[in-house]
Short mmCIF file of C-alpha atoms in Angstrom, two decimals:
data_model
loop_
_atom_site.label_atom_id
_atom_site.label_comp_id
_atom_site.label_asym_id
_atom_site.label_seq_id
_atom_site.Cartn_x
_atom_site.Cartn_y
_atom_site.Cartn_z
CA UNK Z 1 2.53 34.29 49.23
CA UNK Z 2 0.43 36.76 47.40
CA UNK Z 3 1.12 38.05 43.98
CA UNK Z 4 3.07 41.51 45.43
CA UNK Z 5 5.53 38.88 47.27
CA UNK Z 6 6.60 36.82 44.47
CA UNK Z 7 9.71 36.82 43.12
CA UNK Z 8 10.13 38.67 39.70
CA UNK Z 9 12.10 36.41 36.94
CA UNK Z 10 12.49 37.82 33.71
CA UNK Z 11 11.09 35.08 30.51
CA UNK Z 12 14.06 33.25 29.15
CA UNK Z 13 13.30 30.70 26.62
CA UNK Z 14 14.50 27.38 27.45
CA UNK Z 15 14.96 25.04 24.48
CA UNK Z 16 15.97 21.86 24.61
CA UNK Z 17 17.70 21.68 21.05
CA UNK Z 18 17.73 24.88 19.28
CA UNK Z 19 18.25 23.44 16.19
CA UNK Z 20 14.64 22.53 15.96
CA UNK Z 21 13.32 26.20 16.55
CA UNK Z 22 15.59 27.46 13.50
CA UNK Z 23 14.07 24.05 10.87
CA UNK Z 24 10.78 24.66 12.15
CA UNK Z 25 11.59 28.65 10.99
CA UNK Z 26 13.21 27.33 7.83
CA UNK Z 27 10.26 25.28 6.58
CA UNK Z 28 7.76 27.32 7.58
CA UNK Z 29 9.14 30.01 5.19
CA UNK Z 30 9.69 27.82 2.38
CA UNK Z 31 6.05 26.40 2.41
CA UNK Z 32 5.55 30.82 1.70
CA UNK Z 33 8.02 30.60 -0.99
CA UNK Z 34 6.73 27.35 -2.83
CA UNK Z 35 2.57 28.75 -2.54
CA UNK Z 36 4.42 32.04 -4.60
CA UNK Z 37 6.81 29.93 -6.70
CA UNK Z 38 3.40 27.84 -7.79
CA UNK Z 39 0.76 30.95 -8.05
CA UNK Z 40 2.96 33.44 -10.00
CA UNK Z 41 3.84 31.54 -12.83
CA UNK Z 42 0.11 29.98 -12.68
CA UNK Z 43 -1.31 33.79 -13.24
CA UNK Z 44 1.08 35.21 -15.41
CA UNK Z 45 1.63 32.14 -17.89
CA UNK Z 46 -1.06 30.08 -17.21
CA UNK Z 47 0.76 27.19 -16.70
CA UNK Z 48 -0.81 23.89 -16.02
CA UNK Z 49 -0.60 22.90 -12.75
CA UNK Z 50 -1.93 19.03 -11.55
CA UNK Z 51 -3.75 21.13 -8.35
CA UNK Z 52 -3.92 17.18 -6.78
CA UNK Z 53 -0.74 16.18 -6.64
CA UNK Z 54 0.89 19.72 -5.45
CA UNK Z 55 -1.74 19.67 -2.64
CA UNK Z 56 -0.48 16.52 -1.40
CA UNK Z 57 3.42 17.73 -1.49
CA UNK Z 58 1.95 20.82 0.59
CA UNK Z 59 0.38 18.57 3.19
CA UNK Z 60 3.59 16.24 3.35
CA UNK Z 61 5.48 19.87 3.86
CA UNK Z 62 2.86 20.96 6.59
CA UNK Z 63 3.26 17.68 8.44
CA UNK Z 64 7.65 17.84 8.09
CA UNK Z 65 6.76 21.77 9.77
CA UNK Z 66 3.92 20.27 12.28
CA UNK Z 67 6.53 17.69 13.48
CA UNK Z 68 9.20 19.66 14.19
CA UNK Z 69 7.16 21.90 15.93
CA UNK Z 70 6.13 19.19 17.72
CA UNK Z 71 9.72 18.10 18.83
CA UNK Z 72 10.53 21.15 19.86
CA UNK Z 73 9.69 21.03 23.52
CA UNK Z 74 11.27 17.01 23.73
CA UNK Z 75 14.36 16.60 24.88
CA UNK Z 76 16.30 14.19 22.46
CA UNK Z 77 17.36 11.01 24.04
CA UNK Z 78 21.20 11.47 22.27
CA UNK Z 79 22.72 13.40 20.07
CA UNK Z 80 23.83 11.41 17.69
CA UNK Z 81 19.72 10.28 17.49
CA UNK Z 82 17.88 13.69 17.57
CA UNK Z 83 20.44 14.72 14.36
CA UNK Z 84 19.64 11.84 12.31
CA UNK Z 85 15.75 11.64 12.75
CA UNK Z 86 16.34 15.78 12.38
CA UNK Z 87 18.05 14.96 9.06
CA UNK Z 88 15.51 12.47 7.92
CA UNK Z 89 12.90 15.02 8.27
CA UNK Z 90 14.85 17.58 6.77
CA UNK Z 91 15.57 14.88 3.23
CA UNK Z 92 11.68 14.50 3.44
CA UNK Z 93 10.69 17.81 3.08
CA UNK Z 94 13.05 18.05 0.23
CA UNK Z 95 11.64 14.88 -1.38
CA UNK Z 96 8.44 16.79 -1.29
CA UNK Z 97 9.57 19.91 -2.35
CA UNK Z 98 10.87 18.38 -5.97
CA UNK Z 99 7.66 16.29 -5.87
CA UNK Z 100 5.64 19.98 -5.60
CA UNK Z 101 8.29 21.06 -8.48
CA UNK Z 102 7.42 18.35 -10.93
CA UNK Z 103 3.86 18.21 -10.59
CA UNK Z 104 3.72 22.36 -10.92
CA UNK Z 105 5.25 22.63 -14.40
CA UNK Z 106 8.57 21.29 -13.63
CA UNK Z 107 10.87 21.83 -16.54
CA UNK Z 108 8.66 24.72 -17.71
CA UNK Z 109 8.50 26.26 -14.52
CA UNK Z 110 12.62 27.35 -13.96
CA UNK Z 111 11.26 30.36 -11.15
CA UNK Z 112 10.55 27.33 -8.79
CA UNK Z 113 13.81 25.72 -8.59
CA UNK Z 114 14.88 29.12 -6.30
CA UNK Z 115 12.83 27.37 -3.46
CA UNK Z 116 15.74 24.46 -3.09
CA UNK Z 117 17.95 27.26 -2.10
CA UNK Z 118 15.89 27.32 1.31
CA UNK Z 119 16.35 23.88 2.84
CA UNK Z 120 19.98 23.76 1.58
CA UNK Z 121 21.17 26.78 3.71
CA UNK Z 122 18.64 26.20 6.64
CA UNK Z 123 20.24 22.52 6.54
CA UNK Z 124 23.47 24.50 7.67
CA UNK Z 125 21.60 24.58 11.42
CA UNK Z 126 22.15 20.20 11.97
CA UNK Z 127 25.74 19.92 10.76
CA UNK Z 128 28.48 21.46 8.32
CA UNK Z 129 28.24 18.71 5.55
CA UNK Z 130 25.06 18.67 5.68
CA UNK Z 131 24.47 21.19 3.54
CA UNK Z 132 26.33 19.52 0.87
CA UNK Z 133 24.33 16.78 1.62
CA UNK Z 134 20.99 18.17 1.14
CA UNK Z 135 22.41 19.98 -1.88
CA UNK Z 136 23.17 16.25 -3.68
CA UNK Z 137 19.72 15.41 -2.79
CA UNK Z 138 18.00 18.30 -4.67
CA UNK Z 139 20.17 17.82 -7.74
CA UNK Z 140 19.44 13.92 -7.98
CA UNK Z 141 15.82 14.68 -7.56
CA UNK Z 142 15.71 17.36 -10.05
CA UNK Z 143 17.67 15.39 -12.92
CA UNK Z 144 15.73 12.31 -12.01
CA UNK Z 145 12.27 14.66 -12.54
CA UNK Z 146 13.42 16.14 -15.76
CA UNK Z 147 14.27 13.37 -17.47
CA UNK Z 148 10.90 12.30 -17.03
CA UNK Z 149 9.95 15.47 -18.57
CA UNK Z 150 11.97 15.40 -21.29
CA UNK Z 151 13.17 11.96 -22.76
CA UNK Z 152 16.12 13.37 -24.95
CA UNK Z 153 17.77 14.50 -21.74
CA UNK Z 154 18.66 11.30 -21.23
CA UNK Z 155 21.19 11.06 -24.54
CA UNK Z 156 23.44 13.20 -22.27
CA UNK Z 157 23.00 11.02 -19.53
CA UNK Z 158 22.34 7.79 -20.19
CA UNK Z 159 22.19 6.19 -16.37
CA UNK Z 160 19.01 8.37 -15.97
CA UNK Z 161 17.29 6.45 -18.67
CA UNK Z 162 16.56 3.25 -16.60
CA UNK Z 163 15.85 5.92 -13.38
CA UNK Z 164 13.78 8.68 -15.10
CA UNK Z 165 11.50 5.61 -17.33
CA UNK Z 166 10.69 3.95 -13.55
CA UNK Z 167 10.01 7.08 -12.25
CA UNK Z 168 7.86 8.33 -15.50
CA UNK Z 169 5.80 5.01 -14.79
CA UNK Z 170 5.86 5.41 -11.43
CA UNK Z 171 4.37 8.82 -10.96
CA UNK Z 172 1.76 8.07 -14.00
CA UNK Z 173 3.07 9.69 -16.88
CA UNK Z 174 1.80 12.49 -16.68
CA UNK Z 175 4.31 15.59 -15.06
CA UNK Z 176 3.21 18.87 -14.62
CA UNK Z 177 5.65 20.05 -17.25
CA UNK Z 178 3.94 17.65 -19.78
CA UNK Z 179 1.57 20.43 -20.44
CA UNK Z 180 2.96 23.54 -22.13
CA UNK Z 181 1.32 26.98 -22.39
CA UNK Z 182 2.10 27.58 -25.68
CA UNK Z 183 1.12 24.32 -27.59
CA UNK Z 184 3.74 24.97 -30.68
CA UNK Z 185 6.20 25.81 -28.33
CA UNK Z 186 9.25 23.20 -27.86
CA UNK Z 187 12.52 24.40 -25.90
CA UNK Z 188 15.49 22.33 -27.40
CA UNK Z 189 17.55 19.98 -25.12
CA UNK Z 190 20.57 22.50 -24.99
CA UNK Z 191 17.86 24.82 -23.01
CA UNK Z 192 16.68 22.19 -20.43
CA UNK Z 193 20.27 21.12 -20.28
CA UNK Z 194 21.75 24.89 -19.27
CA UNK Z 195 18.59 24.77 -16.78
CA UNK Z 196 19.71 22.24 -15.07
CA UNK Z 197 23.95 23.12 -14.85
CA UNK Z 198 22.55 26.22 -13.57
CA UNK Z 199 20.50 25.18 -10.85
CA UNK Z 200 23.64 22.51 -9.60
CA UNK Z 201 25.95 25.40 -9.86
CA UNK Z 202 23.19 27.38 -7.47
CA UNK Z 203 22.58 24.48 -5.46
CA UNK Z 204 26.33 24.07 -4.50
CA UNK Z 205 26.91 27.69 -4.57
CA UNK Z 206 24.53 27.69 -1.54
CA UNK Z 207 26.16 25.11 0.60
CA UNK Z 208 29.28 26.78 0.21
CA UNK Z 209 27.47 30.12 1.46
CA UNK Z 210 25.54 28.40 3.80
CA UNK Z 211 28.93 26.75 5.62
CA UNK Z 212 30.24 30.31 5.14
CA UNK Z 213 27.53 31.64 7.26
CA UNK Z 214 28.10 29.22 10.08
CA UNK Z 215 31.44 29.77 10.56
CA UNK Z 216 30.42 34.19 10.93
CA UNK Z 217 27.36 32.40 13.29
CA UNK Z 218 29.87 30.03 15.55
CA UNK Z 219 32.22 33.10 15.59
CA UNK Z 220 29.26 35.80 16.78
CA UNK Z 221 27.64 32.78 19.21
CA UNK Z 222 31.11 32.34 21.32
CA UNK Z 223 31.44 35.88 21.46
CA UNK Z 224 27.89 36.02 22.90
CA UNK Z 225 28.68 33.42 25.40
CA UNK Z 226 31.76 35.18 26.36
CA UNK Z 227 29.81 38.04 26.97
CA UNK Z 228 28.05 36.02 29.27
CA UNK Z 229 30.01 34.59 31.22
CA UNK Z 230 32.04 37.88 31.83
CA UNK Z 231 28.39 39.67 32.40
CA UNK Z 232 27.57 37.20 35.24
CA UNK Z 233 31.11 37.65 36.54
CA UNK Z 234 30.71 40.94 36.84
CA UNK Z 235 27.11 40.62 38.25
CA UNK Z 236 28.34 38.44 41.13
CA UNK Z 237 31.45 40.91 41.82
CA UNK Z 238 28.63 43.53 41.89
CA UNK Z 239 26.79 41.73 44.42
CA UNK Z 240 29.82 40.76 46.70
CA UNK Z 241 30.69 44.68 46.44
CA UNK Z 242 27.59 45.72 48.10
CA UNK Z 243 28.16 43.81 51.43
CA UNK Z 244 31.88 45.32 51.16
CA UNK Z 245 30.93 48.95 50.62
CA UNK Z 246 32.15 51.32 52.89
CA UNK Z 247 28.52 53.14 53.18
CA UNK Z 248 25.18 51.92 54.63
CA UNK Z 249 24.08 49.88 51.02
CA UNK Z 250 21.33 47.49 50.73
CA UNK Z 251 20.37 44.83 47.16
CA UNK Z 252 17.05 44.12 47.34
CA UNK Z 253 14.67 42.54 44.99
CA UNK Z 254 13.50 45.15 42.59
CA UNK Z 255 10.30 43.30 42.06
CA UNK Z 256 8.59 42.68 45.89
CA UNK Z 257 11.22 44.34 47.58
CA UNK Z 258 12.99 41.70 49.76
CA UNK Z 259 16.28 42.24 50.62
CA UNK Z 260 18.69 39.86 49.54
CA UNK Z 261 22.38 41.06 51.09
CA UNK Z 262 23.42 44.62 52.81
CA UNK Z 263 26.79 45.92 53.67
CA UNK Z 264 28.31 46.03 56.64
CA UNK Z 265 27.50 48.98 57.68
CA UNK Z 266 24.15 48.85 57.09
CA UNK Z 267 23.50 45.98 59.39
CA UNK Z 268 25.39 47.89 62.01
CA UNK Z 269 23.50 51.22 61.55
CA UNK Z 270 20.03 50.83 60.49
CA UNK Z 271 19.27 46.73 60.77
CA UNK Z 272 20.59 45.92 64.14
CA UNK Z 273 17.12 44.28 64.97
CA UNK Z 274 16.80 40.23 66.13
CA UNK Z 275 14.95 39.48 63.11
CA UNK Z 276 16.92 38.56 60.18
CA UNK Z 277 17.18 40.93 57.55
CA UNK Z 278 17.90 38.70 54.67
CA UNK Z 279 14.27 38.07 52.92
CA UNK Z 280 12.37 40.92 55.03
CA UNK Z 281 10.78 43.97 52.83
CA UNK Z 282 12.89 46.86 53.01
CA UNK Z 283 10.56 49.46 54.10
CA UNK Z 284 9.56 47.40 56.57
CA UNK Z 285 13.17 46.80 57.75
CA UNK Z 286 13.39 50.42 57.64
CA UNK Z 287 10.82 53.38 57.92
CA UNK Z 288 10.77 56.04 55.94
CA UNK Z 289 8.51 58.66 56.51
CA UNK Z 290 7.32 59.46 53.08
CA UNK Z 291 8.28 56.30 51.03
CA UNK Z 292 6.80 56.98 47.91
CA UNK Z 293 9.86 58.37 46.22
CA UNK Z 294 11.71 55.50 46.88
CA UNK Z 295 9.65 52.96 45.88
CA UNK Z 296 9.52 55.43 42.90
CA UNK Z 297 13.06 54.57 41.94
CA UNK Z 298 12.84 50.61 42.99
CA UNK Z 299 10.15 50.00 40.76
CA UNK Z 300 11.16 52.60 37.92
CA UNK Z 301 14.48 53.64 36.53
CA UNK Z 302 17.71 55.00 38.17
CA UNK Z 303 18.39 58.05 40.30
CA UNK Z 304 18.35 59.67 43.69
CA UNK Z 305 16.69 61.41 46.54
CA UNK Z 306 18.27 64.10 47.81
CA UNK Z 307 16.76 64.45 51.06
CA UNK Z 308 14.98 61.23 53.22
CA UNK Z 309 13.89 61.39 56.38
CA UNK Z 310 14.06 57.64 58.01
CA UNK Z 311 12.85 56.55 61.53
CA UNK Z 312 15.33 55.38 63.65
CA UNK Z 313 15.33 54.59 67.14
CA UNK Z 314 13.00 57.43 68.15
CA UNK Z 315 14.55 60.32 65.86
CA UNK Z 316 14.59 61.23 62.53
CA UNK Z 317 17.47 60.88 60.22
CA UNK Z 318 17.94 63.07 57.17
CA UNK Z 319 20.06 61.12 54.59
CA UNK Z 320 20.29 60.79 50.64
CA UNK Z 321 18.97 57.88 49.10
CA UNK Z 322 20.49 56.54 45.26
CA UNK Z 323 18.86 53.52 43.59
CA UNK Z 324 21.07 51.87 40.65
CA UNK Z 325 19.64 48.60 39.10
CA UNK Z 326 21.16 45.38 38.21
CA UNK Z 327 20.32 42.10 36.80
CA UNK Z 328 21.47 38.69 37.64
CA UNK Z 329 19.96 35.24 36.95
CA UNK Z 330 16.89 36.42 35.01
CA UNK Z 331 16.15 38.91 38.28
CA UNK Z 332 16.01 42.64 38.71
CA UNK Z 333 17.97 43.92 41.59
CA UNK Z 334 18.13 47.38 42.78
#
């Protein structure tokens, strides 16, 4: 079968789990966000940035977005699997995103705490809750990084003193907020404190949006699969009209021309022949002495031909010709 005679399908992109499509999406734009939420503060401020460490975080993000792009095309072996390990990877990448934070001024770089609001709504695509989820885990990170930052925080919180000391010793001491641009410069605790009821107040504020937005998504996706459903419904009743048509009517393959079903009268008139007429090409099935226009309108939009002449057992047969298009699973049909 040469490349005129194959059948012509229209793309449609077959995912396995769509959910990893819209992370992968998610990620990628927050990587974006976090190189702007690092550089504009660096030029404008000249904040001191450990260039080392915040490297690193961007390599752990590149790897979350390399994975999921690599888990795209697998089909999950349950659901109840493919959501967790999706979930995992989705807490990782926000591990590494307050890792980024702290070593790229934290505390004295407020602008970059905007970035969490990007894994907490994309986190909206795995389950409802887990946008709350994801939420928790930014704030916990965050308080548990600033108090490392800034000791006296932990007056007003005295269960991140044990917490913020291990994780002071554990990430060396030295935070990317230890540095300040202006060396005579000391915010008081109220400041960080209002920083930080802010960004939980943001952080929550997005899950509720983000669980807001799935409901308007659920509601516009079973509308678009009721569409569907009525579309092919109404694509097979098209189809099973043709054969019952009251006029000579053929659907062919818009593509290589193969018919695929005529009406009866059609069959009687014009493709009374032994062969079968199911899968021959149509202007072979029947001759037309100039068809050019025809094909024309098969292979281009809509319309008619007023005036045909077509071969048919000796004579010629004046007739009108009108080509209307149709689709129906992923084919063109005319």
């Amino acid at each position: 079968m040469n490349e005129r005679n194959s059948t012509q399908l229209l793309p449609v992109l077959v995912w396995h789990d769509p959910r990893v499509h819209l992370l992968d999406d998610t990620w990628l734009l927050t990587i974006f966000a976090v190189l702007l939420a690092i550089a504009l503060p660096w030029f404008v401020s000249g904040l001191h940035i450990d260039f080392a460490a915040t490297a690193a975080g961007l390599l752990a993000l590149a790897a979350v977005h390399v994975v999921l792009a690599a888990i795209s095309g697998v089909r999950p072996s349950s659901q109840s699997r493919g959501t967790l390990g999706l979930s995992s990877l989705h807490a990782l990448g926000v591990a590494a995103v307050a890792f980024i934070w702290h070593h790229a001024g934290g505390l004295q770089n407020p602008l970059f705490l905007a970035v969490f609001a990007l894994p907490v709504i994309g986190s909206i695509f795995l389950s409802r809750w887990q946008a709350y989820l994801m939420a928790t885990l930014a704030v916990l990170l965050v308080l548990l990084a600033a108090s490392s930052e800034a000791p006296e925080l932990r007056w007003y919180a005295p269960w991140l003193g044990t917490v913020g000391g291990w994780l002071d010793a554990l990430l060396g001491g030295a935070s990317g907020g230890a540095s300040l641009p202006f060396a005579a410069f000391y915010a008081p605790s109220q400041y960080f404190v209002v920083l930080l009821e802010v960004f939980v107040i943001m952080m929550f504020a997005c899950a509720v949006a983000a669980e807001y937005l799935a409901n308007v998504f659920d509601t516009l996706a079973a509308q678009m699969w009721t569409a569907r459903a009525e579309a092919a419904r109404s694509e097979e009743l098209w189809a099973t009209l043709v054969e019952q048509l009251p006029v000579a009517a053929v659907l062919l393959d818009a593509g290589t021309h193969e018919v695929v079903g005529a009406s009866a009268i059609a069959l009687k008139k014009f493709l009374t022949g032994a062969e079968p007429v199911v899968g021959r090409d149509f202007f072979e099935a029947i001759q037309f002495s100039y068809p050019e226009p025809i094909e024309r309108l098969v292979d281009g939009a809509d319309g008619v031909e007023p005036l045909c002449m077509v071969r048919f057992g000796g004579r010629l047969l004046a007739t009108e010709i009108r080509v209307q298009h149709l689709a129906q699973h992923g084919r063109r049909f005319a």
